[in-house]
Amino acid sequence: MTVLSSSLDVAGPDYAAARAAMLERLDAVGAEHARALAGGGDKYVTRHRARGKLLARERVELLLDPDTPFLELSPLAGWGSDYTVGASIVTGVGVVEGVECVITANDPTVRGGASNPWTLKKALRANEIAFANRLPVISLVESGGADLPSQKEIFIPGGGLFRDLTRLSAAGVPTVAVVFGNSTAGGAYVPGMSDHVIMVKEQAKVFLGGPPLVKMATGEESDDESLGGAEMHAGVSGLADHFAVDELDALRLARRVVGRLNWRKATPDPDPDLDPAGFVSPPLYDEDELLGVVPGDLKVPFDPREVIARVVDGSDFDEVKARYGRSLVVGWARLHGYPVGILANAQGVLFSEESQKAAQFIQLANQRDVPLVFLHNTTGYMVGREYEQGGIIKHGAMMINAVANSRVPHLSVFMGASYGAGHYGMCGRAFDPRFLFAWPSAKSAVMGPQQLAGVLSIVARQSAVARGRPYDDEADAALREMVERQIEAESLAMFLSGRLYDDGVIDPRDTRTVLGMCLSAIHSAPVEGVRGGFGVFRM
Ligand code: COA
């Protein structure tokens, strides 16, 4: 066994300070999560209930197998924008009749469940997850369609939602729509394009145009039920496959549909015999201690092995090239029984050695079909004459090439900093990690706020000198301070999560559980690495 030892001094002042800082950030994130849970607020929630309807999260809960968890995604979508936190839709991965599915549920208490730009991004992301991991999709529909004042942002890209549903179906990934209420115009194509459709009696309204629009267009007098009610669609148009007498019946029918999908994961669950010590052995160190690993000040480095020791099965980690390129820790482990390769930043900066080490390790994982976990705490690739002359660009490019063309599933966790091209090399958002989560301590930007403000100031000073103008030092100090504050605010986990640059901000203590759920979901699709299909490596 290669069990990690820990030198985390849980009784010391550094640990206490880091823990206090993390708890404070967690409180702040918790308050924002509470806003998302509150949906449209008391007035609209009360009205919704008075109509005898279930809330979006209640629908999800009743759909899931009892006592199974739901991995909610992007609950902070829209944070920092003019729209309600959560973006009027709930998305996530959960288990229905033993089948891991992507579930989406409109929140009709927020502007009638209408889709704003963040709703759209969140829904498209859920589809992406379903596609990449071959997870059946269940849409719990009740939406006012496009948020009309922001139509310019959503109308054209919104077609992607219909495209995705048909492409999922063509790829053999089942799609189920359960219609609880309004599903007008564009919304009508969600049941229109799903493999299986359930509609709720006297609630579902599925039509291209409601009575007022029909009156305007053709002069015809009509009503909701004859245009798009469940009874009509189940008995006349044939759009509904199942007629539900109420919401609970609809959820029961949805479970029956999933139970009959004959769905099998591409990769069976881990073999318990692989772990004779008990399935699956937890880490030897307390996950609670993850609260005190990341210092409040990200400039202070920390040893990612302390994190790995609290996340992987039995804290058992086979490190590779431990004496080479020490600023990046790489090695093999199991997580809830699934084999993983881990890449974790140690001192923050990536040098040529680290980049080459990463590229080699990523190739190995692809040869062995082993998923990769990236634990971020990097300020980027090293700059300076010595490093440029040593080929840092081509070595960084090598790592980025390896990440970009790797085909095994990637999972990314931002523990601390994720700056510059290091963010890319460590599989940032643009490199399509299957899932990406941030700790509340995470920060991501093109560079650190002080560095960015400093660079701007140097450039402005040089420009003034070149034009023969005096440089206003007082204005410069004010500008630097303003820029620093702006970049700091834009680098924070909540801001990034609001923009869907991750799949959610998680409590560090949940990292093992969240990664385990992701790994299980990932294995719904075949896990196959690329063999030799990388771009040209500059040597
Ligand atoms: N865009 C922007 N805002 C919308 C909206 C939309 N598509 N649909 C509803 N809202 C707003 C309403 O203006 C209202 O705001 P307010 O409370 O500040 O006045 C709030 O959301 C709740 O709407 P309300 O109509 O009171 O809720 P409801 O539950 O009784 O009805 C709908 C919900 C969706 C059936 C109804 O609002 C509706 O028909 N909306 C328009 C649907 C449509 O034609 N969409 C275009 C599709 S492309």
Coordinates of C-alpha atoms and ligand atoms in Angstrom, one line a residue:
M1 CA 0.0 0.0 0.0
T2 CA 1.1 3.5 -0.7
V3 CA -1.0 5.3 1.9
L4 CA -0.4 9.1 2.1
S5 CA 0.7 10.4 5.4
S6 CA -0.5 13.8 6.6
S7 CA 1.4 16.6 8.2
L8 CA -1.6 18.9 8.6
D9 CA -1.5 20.3 12.1
V10 CA -5.2 20.4 12.9
A11 CA -4.4 21.8 16.3
G12 CA -2.3 24.7 15.0
P13 CA -3.2 28.3 14.4
D14 CA -2.7 28.2 10.6
Y15 CA -5.3 25.4 10.3
A16 CA -7.7 27.3 12.6
A17 CA -7.4 30.5 10.5
A18 CA -7.8 28.7 7.2
R19 CA -10.8 26.8 8.5
A20 CA -12.4 30.0 9.8
A21 CA -11.9 31.7 6.5
M22 CA -13.4 28.8 4.6
L23 CA -16.4 28.6 6.9
E24 CA -17.0 32.3 6.4
R25 CA -17.0 31.9 2.6
L26 CA -19.2 28.8 2.9
D27 CA -21.7 30.9 4.9
A28 CA -21.8 33.5 2.1
V29 CA -22.3 30.8 -0.6
G30 CA -25.0 29.2 1.6
A31 CA -26.9 32.5 1.7
E32 CA -26.9 32.6 -2.1
H33 CA -28.0 29.0 -2.3
A34 CA -30.9 29.9 -0.1
R35 CA -31.9 32.6 -2.5
A36 CA -31.9 30.1 -5.3
L37 CA -34.1 27.8 -3.2
A38 CA -36.5 30.6 -2.5
G39 CA -37.3 30.8 -6.3
G40 CA -39.6 33.7 -7.1
G41 CA -40.1 34.5 -3.4
D42 CA -43.1 34.1 -1.0
K43 CA -45.7 35.8 -3.1
Y44 CA -45.3 33.5 -6.1
V45 CA -44.5 30.4 -4.1
T46 CA -47.8 30.9 -2.1
R47 CA -49.8 31.5 -5.3
H48 CA -48.2 28.4 -6.9
R49 CA -49.1 26.2 -3.9
A50 CA -52.6 27.7 -3.8
R51 CA -53.1 26.4 -7.3
G52 CA -52.4 22.9 -5.9
K53 CA -49.1 22.6 -7.6
L54 CA -45.7 21.2 -6.5
L55 CA -42.6 23.3 -6.5
A56 CA -39.8 22.5 -9.0
R57 CA -37.6 20.9 -6.4
E58 CA -40.5 18.9 -4.9
R59 CA -41.2 17.5 -8.4
V60 CA -37.5 16.5 -8.7
E61 CA -37.5 14.9 -5.2
L62 CA -40.6 12.9 -5.9
L63 CA -39.3 11.7 -9.2
L64 CA -36.0 10.4 -7.7
D65 CA -35.6 7.0 -6.1
P66 CA -36.3 7.4 -2.3
D67 CA -33.2 8.3 -0.2
T68 CA -31.0 8.9 -3.2
P69 CA -29.0 12.1 -3.6
F70 CA -29.4 14.7 -6.3
L71 CA -26.3 16.4 -7.7
E72 CA -27.7 19.8 -8.4
L73 CA -25.8 21.8 -11.0
S74 CA -25.2 25.5 -11.2
P75 CA -27.6 26.6 -8.5
L76 CA -26.0 30.0 -8.6
A77 CA -26.6 30.6 -12.3
G78 CA -27.4 34.2 -12.9
W79 CA -25.7 35.4 -9.7
G80 CA -24.5 39.0 -10.1
S81 CA -26.9 39.6 -13.0
D82 CA -30.3 41.3 -13.1
Y83 CA -32.0 37.9 -13.0
T84 CA -33.0 35.8 -10.0
V85 CA -30.2 33.5 -8.7
G86 CA -30.8 30.0 -10.0
A87 CA -32.0 31.3 -13.4
S88 CA -35.6 29.9 -13.1
I89 CA -34.6 26.3 -13.7
V90 CA -33.3 23.4 -11.6
T91 CA -30.9 21.0 -13.3
G92 CA -28.9 18.1 -12.0
V93 CA -28.1 14.4 -12.0
G94 CA -30.2 11.9 -10.0
V95 CA -31.3 8.3 -10.0
V96 CA -34.8 7.2 -11.2
E97 CA -35.7 3.5 -11.1
G98 CA -32.0 2.8 -10.7
V99 CA -31.0 4.8 -13.8
E100 CA -28.8 7.9 -13.5
C101 CA -30.5 10.7 -15.4
V102 CA -30.1 14.4 -16.1
I103 CA -33.2 16.1 -14.8
T104 CA -34.3 19.6 -15.6
A105 CA -37.3 21.4 -14.0
N106 CA -38.5 24.9 -14.8
D107 CA -39.3 27.0 -11.7
P108 CA -42.7 28.5 -12.5
T109 CA -42.5 30.8 -9.5
V110 CA -39.8 32.9 -11.2
R111 CA -41.3 35.0 -14.0
G112 CA -43.7 32.2 -14.9
G113 CA -40.7 29.9 -15.4
A114 CA -39.7 32.0 -18.5
S115 CA -36.2 31.4 -19.9
N116 CA -33.7 34.2 -19.7
P117 CA -30.1 34.1 -21.0
W118 CA -28.8 32.3 -17.9
T119 CA -31.7 29.8 -18.0
L120 CA -30.7 28.9 -21.5
K121 CA -27.0 28.5 -20.7
K122 CA -27.9 26.3 -17.8
A123 CA -30.3 24.1 -19.8
L124 CA -27.8 23.8 -22.7
R125 CA -25.1 22.8 -20.2
A126 CA -27.4 20.1 -18.8
N127 CA -27.9 18.7 -22.3
E128 CA -24.1 18.8 -22.9
I129 CA -23.7 16.7 -19.7
A130 CA -26.4 14.3 -20.9
F131 CA -24.8 13.9 -24.3
A132 CA -21.2 13.5 -23.1
N133 CA -22.1 11.0 -20.5
R134 CA -25.0 9.3 -22.2
L135 CA -27.5 10.0 -19.5
P136 CA -31.2 9.9 -20.2
V137 CA -32.9 13.3 -19.9
I138 CA -36.1 14.0 -18.0
S139 CA -37.6 17.5 -18.5
L140 CA -40.2 18.7 -16.0
V141 CA -41.8 21.4 -18.0
E142 CA -43.8 24.5 -16.9
S143 CA -42.5 27.6 -18.5
G144 CA -43.6 30.9 -20.0
G145 CA -41.2 30.2 -22.8
A146 CA -38.8 32.9 -23.7
D147 CA -38.3 35.8 -21.3
L148 CA -39.7 38.3 -23.7
P149 CA -37.7 41.4 -22.8
S150 CA -34.4 39.5 -23.2
Q151 CA -35.5 37.7 -26.4
K152 CA -32.6 39.1 -28.4
E153 CA -30.2 37.1 -26.2
I154 CA -32.0 33.8 -26.3
F155 CA -34.1 33.5 -29.4
I156 CA -31.3 32.5 -31.8
P157 CA -29.1 30.4 -29.5
G158 CA -32.3 28.9 -28.0
G159 CA -32.7 26.7 -31.0
G160 CA -29.9 24.6 -29.4
L161 CA -32.4 23.2 -26.9
F162 CA -34.5 21.6 -29.7
R163 CA -31.4 20.5 -31.6
D164 CA -30.0 18.8 -28.5
L165 CA -33.2 16.9 -27.8
T166 CA -33.3 15.4 -31.3
R167 CA -29.6 14.7 -31.3
L168 CA -29.8 12.9 -28.0
S169 CA -32.6 10.9 -29.3
A170 CA -30.7 10.1 -32.5
A171 CA -27.7 9.0 -30.4
G172 CA -30.0 6.6 -28.6
V173 CA -30.1 8.6 -25.3
P174 CA -33.7 8.6 -24.1
T175 CA -35.6 11.8 -23.5
V176 CA -38.7 12.1 -21.4
A177 CA -40.9 15.3 -21.1
V178 CA -43.4 15.7 -18.3
V179 CA -45.6 18.7 -18.8
F180 CA -47.1 20.2 -15.7
G181 CA -48.2 23.5 -17.0
N182 CA -47.6 26.1 -19.7
S183 CA -45.4 24.9 -22.6
T184 CA -46.2 27.5 -25.2
A185 CA -44.6 28.3 -28.6
G186 CA -40.9 27.2 -28.5
G187 CA -41.7 25.4 -25.3
A188 CA -44.1 23.1 -27.2
Y189 CA -41.2 21.6 -29.0
V190 CA -39.8 20.1 -25.8
P191 CA -42.6 17.5 -25.6
G192 CA -42.6 17.7 -29.4
M193 CA -39.1 16.4 -29.6
S194 CA -38.9 14.1 -26.6
D195 CA -39.1 10.3 -27.0
H196 CA -41.7 10.0 -24.3
V197 CA -44.3 12.5 -23.3
I198 CA -46.5 12.7 -20.2
M199 CA -49.1 15.5 -19.6
V200 CA -51.0 16.5 -16.5
K201 CA -54.8 16.8 -16.8
E202 CA -56.2 20.3 -16.8
Q203 CA -52.7 21.7 -16.2
A204 CA -50.7 21.1 -19.3
K205 CA -51.0 23.7 -22.0
V206 CA -49.0 22.8 -25.1
F207 CA -49.7 24.9 -28.1
L208 CA -47.8 26.9 -30.7
G209 CA -50.0 29.9 -30.0
G210 CA -52.5 30.5 -27.1
P211 CA -56.1 31.6 -27.6
P212 CA -55.2 35.4 -27.9
L213 CA -52.6 34.7 -30.6
V214 CA -54.9 32.4 -32.5
K215 CA -57.6 35.0 -32.4
M216 CA -55.1 37.6 -33.7
A217 CA -53.7 35.3 -36.5
T218 CA -56.9 33.7 -37.8
G219 CA -59.8 35.1 -36.0
E220 CA -60.7 31.7 -34.6
E221 CA -62.2 31.6 -31.1
S222 CA -60.6 28.8 -29.0
D223 CA -59.7 27.9 -25.4
D224 CA -56.6 26.4 -23.7
E225 CA -58.0 22.9 -23.4
S226 CA -59.0 22.4 -27.0
L227 CA -55.8 24.0 -28.2
G228 CA -53.4 22.2 -26.0
G229 CA -54.8 20.4 -23.0
A230 CA -53.6 17.0 -21.8
E231 CA -57.0 15.4 -22.7
M232 CA -56.8 16.7 -26.3
H233 CA -53.1 15.7 -26.8
A234 CA -53.6 12.3 -25.3
G235 CA -56.8 11.5 -27.2
V236 CA -56.8 13.7 -30.4
S237 CA -53.4 15.0 -31.5
G238 CA -51.4 12.1 -30.1
L239 CA -48.6 14.3 -28.8
A240 CA -49.0 12.9 -25.3
D241 CA -48.2 9.2 -24.8
H242 CA -49.4 9.2 -21.2
F243 CA -52.3 11.0 -19.6
A244 CA -51.7 11.8 -15.9
V245 CA -54.6 12.6 -13.6
D246 CA -52.5 14.8 -11.4
E247 CA -48.8 15.8 -10.7
L248 CA -48.1 12.8 -8.5
D249 CA -49.5 10.5 -11.2
A250 CA -47.3 12.2 -13.8
L251 CA -44.2 11.6 -11.7
R252 CA -45.3 8.0 -11.1
L253 CA -45.7 7.6 -14.9
A254 CA -42.3 9.1 -15.5
R255 CA -40.7 6.6 -13.2
R256 CA -42.5 3.8 -15.1
V257 CA -41.2 5.1 -18.4
V258 CA -37.7 5.2 -17.2
G259 CA -38.1 1.7 -15.6
R260 CA -39.0 0.4 -19.1
L261 CA -36.1 2.0 -20.9
N262 CA -34.0 -1.1 -20.6
W263 CA -31.1 1.2 -20.0
R264 CA -27.7 -0.1 -19.1
K265 CA -24.6 1.8 -18.3
A266 CA -21.7 1.3 -20.7
T267 CA -19.3 0.4 -17.8
P268 CA -20.5 -1.7 -14.9
D269 CA -20.1 -0.3 -11.4
P270 CA -16.8 -1.0 -9.7
D271 CA -16.2 -4.6 -8.7
P272 CA -16.4 -4.9 -4.9
D273 CA -13.8 -7.7 -5.0
L274 CA -11.2 -5.1 -6.0
D275 CA -11.4 -3.7 -2.5
P276 CA -11.1 -6.6 -0.1
A277 CA -10.8 -4.2 2.8
G278 CA -14.5 -3.3 2.4
F279 CA -16.4 -1.6 -0.3
V280 CA -15.4 1.2 -0.8
S281 CA -12.8 2.1 1.8
P282 CA -13.1 5.8 2.8
P283 CA -10.0 8.0 3.2
L284 CA -8.0 7.4 6.4
Y285 CA -8.2 11.1 7.2
D286 CA -11.3 13.1 8.1
E287 CA -13.0 14.9 5.2
D288 CA -14.0 17.6 7.6
E289 CA -10.3 18.6 7.8
L290 CA -10.5 19.8 4.1
L291 CA -11.9 23.0 5.6
G292 CA -8.5 24.0 6.9
V293 CA -6.2 23.0 4.1
V294 CA -6.5 26.1 1.8
P295 CA -5.0 29.2 3.5
G296 CA -7.2 32.3 3.5
D297 CA -4.5 34.0 1.5
L298 CA -4.0 32.1 -1.8
K299 CA -0.5 33.3 -2.1
V300 CA 0.4 30.9 0.7
P301 CA 1.1 27.5 -0.9
F302 CA -0.4 24.3 0.4
D303 CA 0.3 20.6 -0.2
P304 CA -2.4 19.1 -2.4
R305 CA -1.5 15.6 -1.0
E306 CA -3.4 16.8 2.1
V307 CA -6.5 17.1 -0.2
I308 CA -5.9 13.8 -2.1
A309 CA -5.4 12.0 1.3
R310 CA -9.0 13.1 2.2
V311 CA -10.6 12.3 -1.1
V312 CA -9.4 9.0 -2.5
D313 CA -10.2 5.5 -1.3
G314 CA -8.0 4.5 1.7
S315 CA -5.9 7.6 1.1
D316 CA -4.0 5.3 -1.2
F317 CA -2.1 7.2 -3.9
D318 CA 0.7 6.0 -6.2
E319 CA 2.6 9.1 -7.0
V320 CA 4.5 9.2 -10.3
K321 CA 7.7 11.3 -10.9
A322 CA 7.5 12.5 -7.3
R323 CA 11.0 13.9 -7.5
Y324 CA 10.6 15.6 -10.8
G325 CA 8.6 18.8 -11.5
R326 CA 7.5 19.0 -7.9
S327 CA 5.2 21.9 -8.4
L328 CA 2.7 19.4 -10.0
V329 CA 1.7 16.2 -8.2
V330 CA 0.5 13.4 -10.4
G331 CA -0.5 9.8 -9.6
W332 CA -3.0 7.0 -9.5
A333 CA -5.8 6.3 -7.0
R334 CA -9.3 5.0 -6.7
L335 CA -12.3 7.1 -5.8
H336 CA -15.4 5.2 -4.8
G337 CA -13.9 2.3 -6.5
Y338 CA -13.3 4.0 -9.8
P339 CA -9.7 4.2 -11.0
V340 CA -8.5 7.8 -11.5
G341 CA -5.4 9.7 -12.4
I342 CA -4.9 12.9 -10.5
L343 CA -3.0 16.1 -11.4
A344 CA -2.8 18.6 -8.6
N345 CA -0.8 21.9 -8.4
A346 CA 1.5 22.1 -5.5
Q347 CA 3.5 25.4 -5.5
G348 CA 1.2 27.3 -7.9
V349 CA 3.6 27.9 -10.8
L350 CA 3.9 25.5 -13.7
F351 CA 7.5 25.1 -15.1
S352 CA 8.7 23.2 -18.1
E353 CA 9.2 20.1 -16.1
E354 CA 5.7 20.1 -14.7
S355 CA 4.3 20.7 -18.2
Q356 CA 6.1 17.7 -19.6
K357 CA 5.3 15.6 -16.7
A358 CA 1.6 16.4 -17.1
A359 CA 1.7 15.7 -20.9
Q360 CA 3.3 12.3 -20.2
F361 CA 0.8 11.4 -17.5
I362 CA -2.2 12.4 -19.6
Q363 CA -1.0 10.1 -22.4
L364 CA -0.6 7.2 -19.9
A365 CA -4.2 7.7 -18.7
N366 CA -5.4 7.6 -22.2
Q367 CA -3.6 4.4 -23.0
R368 CA -5.2 2.8 -19.9
D369 CA -8.7 4.4 -20.2
V370 CA -8.5 6.0 -16.8
P371 CA -10.4 9.2 -16.1
L372 CA -8.4 12.2 -14.9
V373 CA -9.1 14.6 -11.9
F374 CA -7.5 18.0 -12.0
L375 CA -7.1 19.8 -8.7
H376 CA -6.4 23.5 -9.5
N377 CA -4.2 25.9 -7.6
T378 CA -2.1 27.5 -10.2
T379 CA -0.9 31.0 -11.0
G380 CA 0.0 29.9 -14.5
Y381 CA 3.1 29.1 -16.4
M382 CA 6.4 30.6 -15.3
V383 CA 7.6 33.8 -17.0
G384 CA 11.1 35.3 -17.2
R385 CA 14.2 35.1 -19.5
E386 CA 15.5 31.8 -18.1
Y387 CA 12.1 30.1 -18.6
E388 CA 11.4 31.5 -22.0
Q389 CA 14.9 30.4 -23.1
G390 CA 14.2 27.0 -21.6
G391 CA 11.1 26.6 -23.8
I392 CA 8.2 27.2 -21.4
I393 CA 5.9 28.1 -24.3
K394 CA 6.5 24.8 -26.1
H395 CA 6.3 22.8 -22.9
G396 CA 3.1 24.6 -21.8
A397 CA 1.7 24.0 -25.3
M398 CA 2.6 20.3 -24.9
M399 CA 0.5 20.1 -21.8
I400 CA -2.4 22.0 -23.3
N401 CA -2.3 19.8 -26.4
A402 CA -2.4 16.7 -24.2
V403 CA -5.4 18.0 -22.2
A404 CA -7.3 19.3 -25.3
N405 CA -6.9 16.0 -27.2
S406 CA -7.2 13.6 -24.3
R407 CA -10.4 11.6 -24.6
V408 CA -10.7 10.1 -21.2
P409 CA -13.3 11.9 -19.0
H410 CA -11.9 14.8 -17.1
L411 CA -13.1 16.3 -13.8
S412 CA -11.8 19.6 -12.5
V413 CA -12.0 21.1 -9.1
F414 CA -10.8 24.6 -8.4
M415 CA -9.4 24.5 -4.8
G416 CA -7.6 27.8 -5.0
A417 CA -6.2 29.9 -7.9
S418 CA -6.7 29.0 -11.5
Y419 CA -5.0 31.7 -13.4
G420 CA -3.7 32.3 -16.9
A421 CA -2.9 29.5 -19.3
G422 CA -2.4 27.3 -16.3
H423 CA -6.2 27.3 -16.0
Y424 CA -6.3 25.9 -19.6
G425 CA -3.5 23.3 -19.0
M426 CA -5.3 22.1 -15.9
C427 CA -8.5 21.5 -18.0
G428 CA -10.4 24.8 -17.5
R429 CA -14.0 25.2 -18.7
A430 CA -13.1 25.6 -22.4
F431 CA -11.4 22.2 -22.3
D432 CA -14.7 20.5 -21.7
P433 CA -14.2 18.7 -18.4
R434 CA -17.2 16.4 -17.9
F435 CA -17.9 18.2 -14.6
L436 CA -16.2 21.2 -13.0
F437 CA -16.7 22.4 -9.4
A438 CA -15.2 25.2 -7.4
W439 CA -14.5 25.5 -3.7
P440 CA -15.6 28.8 -2.1
S441 CA -11.9 29.6 -1.9
A442 CA -11.4 29.4 -5.7
K443 CA -10.4 32.3 -7.9
S444 CA -10.0 32.4 -11.6
A445 CA -8.9 35.1 -14.0
V446 CA -6.4 35.9 -16.7
M447 CA -4.0 36.8 -13.8
G448 CA -4.1 37.9 -10.2
P449 CA -5.8 41.3 -9.5
Q450 CA -2.6 43.1 -8.4
Q451 CA -0.6 41.7 -11.3
L452 CA -3.3 42.8 -13.7
A453 CA -3.5 46.3 -12.3
G454 CA 0.3 46.5 -12.2
V455 CA 0.6 45.5 -15.9
L456 CA -2.1 48.0 -16.9
S457 CA -0.3 50.7 -15.0
I458 CA 3.1 49.9 -16.6
V459 CA 1.5 49.9 -20.1
A460 CA -0.2 53.3 -19.4
R461 CA 3.0 54.8 -18.1
Q462 CA 5.0 53.6 -21.2
S463 CA 2.3 55.0 -23.4
A464 CA 2.5 58.4 -21.7
V465 CA 6.3 58.5 -22.0
A466 CA 6.1 57.5 -25.7
R467 CA 3.8 60.4 -26.4
G468 CA 5.9 62.8 -24.3
R469 CA 3.2 63.4 -21.8
P470 CA 3.6 63.6 -18.0
Y471 CA 2.2 60.6 -16.1
D472 CA -0.3 61.3 -13.3
D473 CA 0.8 59.1 -10.4
E474 CA -2.1 60.0 -8.3
A475 CA -4.6 59.0 -11.0
D476 CA -2.5 55.9 -11.5
A477 CA -2.8 54.8 -7.9
A478 CA -6.6 55.3 -8.0
L479 CA -6.9 53.4 -11.2
R480 CA -4.8 50.5 -9.9
E481 CA -7.0 50.3 -6.8
M482 CA -10.2 50.4 -8.9
V483 CA -8.9 47.7 -11.3
E484 CA -7.7 45.5 -8.5
R485 CA -11.1 45.6 -6.8
Q486 CA -12.9 44.9 -10.1
I487 CA -10.7 42.0 -11.0
E488 CA -10.9 40.6 -7.5
A489 CA -14.7 40.7 -7.6
E490 CA -14.8 39.1 -11.1
S491 CA -12.4 36.3 -10.0
L492 CA -14.5 35.0 -7.1
A493 CA -16.2 31.6 -7.1
M494 CA -19.8 33.0 -6.9
F495 CA -19.2 35.4 -9.8
L496 CA -17.8 32.6 -12.0
S497 CA -20.5 30.2 -11.0
G498 CA -23.1 32.8 -11.8
R499 CA -21.8 32.9 -15.3
L500 CA -21.8 29.1 -15.6
Y501 CA -18.0 28.9 -15.8
D502 CA -18.3 25.9 -13.4
D503 CA -21.1 23.5 -12.5
G504 CA -21.4 24.8 -8.9
V505 CA -19.6 25.9 -5.8
I506 CA -19.3 23.0 -3.4
D507 CA -18.3 22.5 0.2
P508 CA -14.8 21.1 0.3
R509 CA -16.1 18.4 2.6
D510 CA -18.4 17.1 -0.2
T511 CA -15.6 16.7 -2.7
R512 CA -15.3 13.0 -2.5
T513 CA -19.1 12.5 -2.7
V514 CA -19.5 14.9 -5.6
L515 CA -16.6 13.4 -7.5
G516 CA -17.9 9.9 -6.8
M517 CA -21.4 10.8 -8.2
C518 CA -19.7 12.4 -11.3
L519 CA -17.6 9.3 -11.8
S520 CA -20.6 7.1 -11.6
A521 CA -22.5 9.3 -14.1
I522 CA -19.5 9.4 -16.4
H523 CA -19.5 5.6 -16.6
S524 CA -22.9 5.6 -18.2
A525 CA -20.9 6.2 -21.4
P526 CA -17.9 4.1 -22.5
V527 CA -14.6 5.4 -21.1
E528 CA -12.0 5.2 -23.8
G529 CA -8.8 7.2 -24.2
V530 CA -7.3 8.5 -27.4
R531 CA -4.6 6.3 -28.9
G532 CA -2.0 8.4 -30.5
G533 CA -4.5 11.0 -31.6
F534 CA -2.7 14.1 -30.2
G535 CA -1.5 17.0 -32.2
V536 CA 2.2 17.5 -33.0
F537 CA 4.1 17.9 -29.7
R538 CA 6.8 20.5 -29.9
M539 CA 9.9 19.0 -28.3
Ligands
COA1 N1 -41.4 36.8 -20.3 C1 -41.2 37.7 -19.4 N2 -41.9 37.7 -18.2 C2 -42.9 36.8 -18.1 C3 -43.1 35.8 -19.1 C4 -42.3 35.8 -20.2 N3 -42.5 34.9 -21.2 N4 -44.1 35.0 -18.7 C5 -44.5 35.5 -17.5 N5 -43.8 36.6 -17.1 C6 -43.9 37.4 -15.9 C7 -45.2 38.1 -15.8 O1 -45.2 39.3 -16.4 C8 -45.4 38.2 -14.3 O2 -44.6 39.3 -13.8 P1 -45.2 40.2 -12.6 O3 -45.7 39.3 -11.5 O4 -44.0 41.1 -12.3 O5 -46.3 41.0 -13.2 C9 -44.7 36.9 -13.8 O6 -43.9 36.5 -14.8 C10 -45.7 35.8 -13.4 O7 -46.6 35.7 -14.6 P2 -48.1 35.4 -14.4 O8 -48.8 35.6 -15.7 O9 -48.7 36.2 -13.3 O10 -48.1 33.9 -14.0 P3 -49.1 32.7 -14.2 O11 -48.5 31.6 -13.5 O12 -50.5 33.1 -13.9 O13 -49.0 32.4 -15.8 C11 -47.8 32.0 -17.9 C12 -47.8 32.0 -16.3 C13 -46.5 31.6 -18.4 C14 -48.9 31.0 -18.3 C15 -48.2 33.4 -18.4 O14 -47.4 34.4 -17.7 C16 -48.0 33.6 -19.9 O15 -48.8 33.2 -20.7 N6 -46.9 34.2 -20.3 C17 -46.5 34.4 -21.7 C18 -46.2 33.1 -22.4 C19 -45.8 33.3 -23.8 O16 -46.5 33.5 -24.7 N7 -44.5 33.2 -24.0 C20 -43.8 33.4 -25.2 C21 -43.3 32.1 -25.6 S1 -42.1 32.3 -26.9

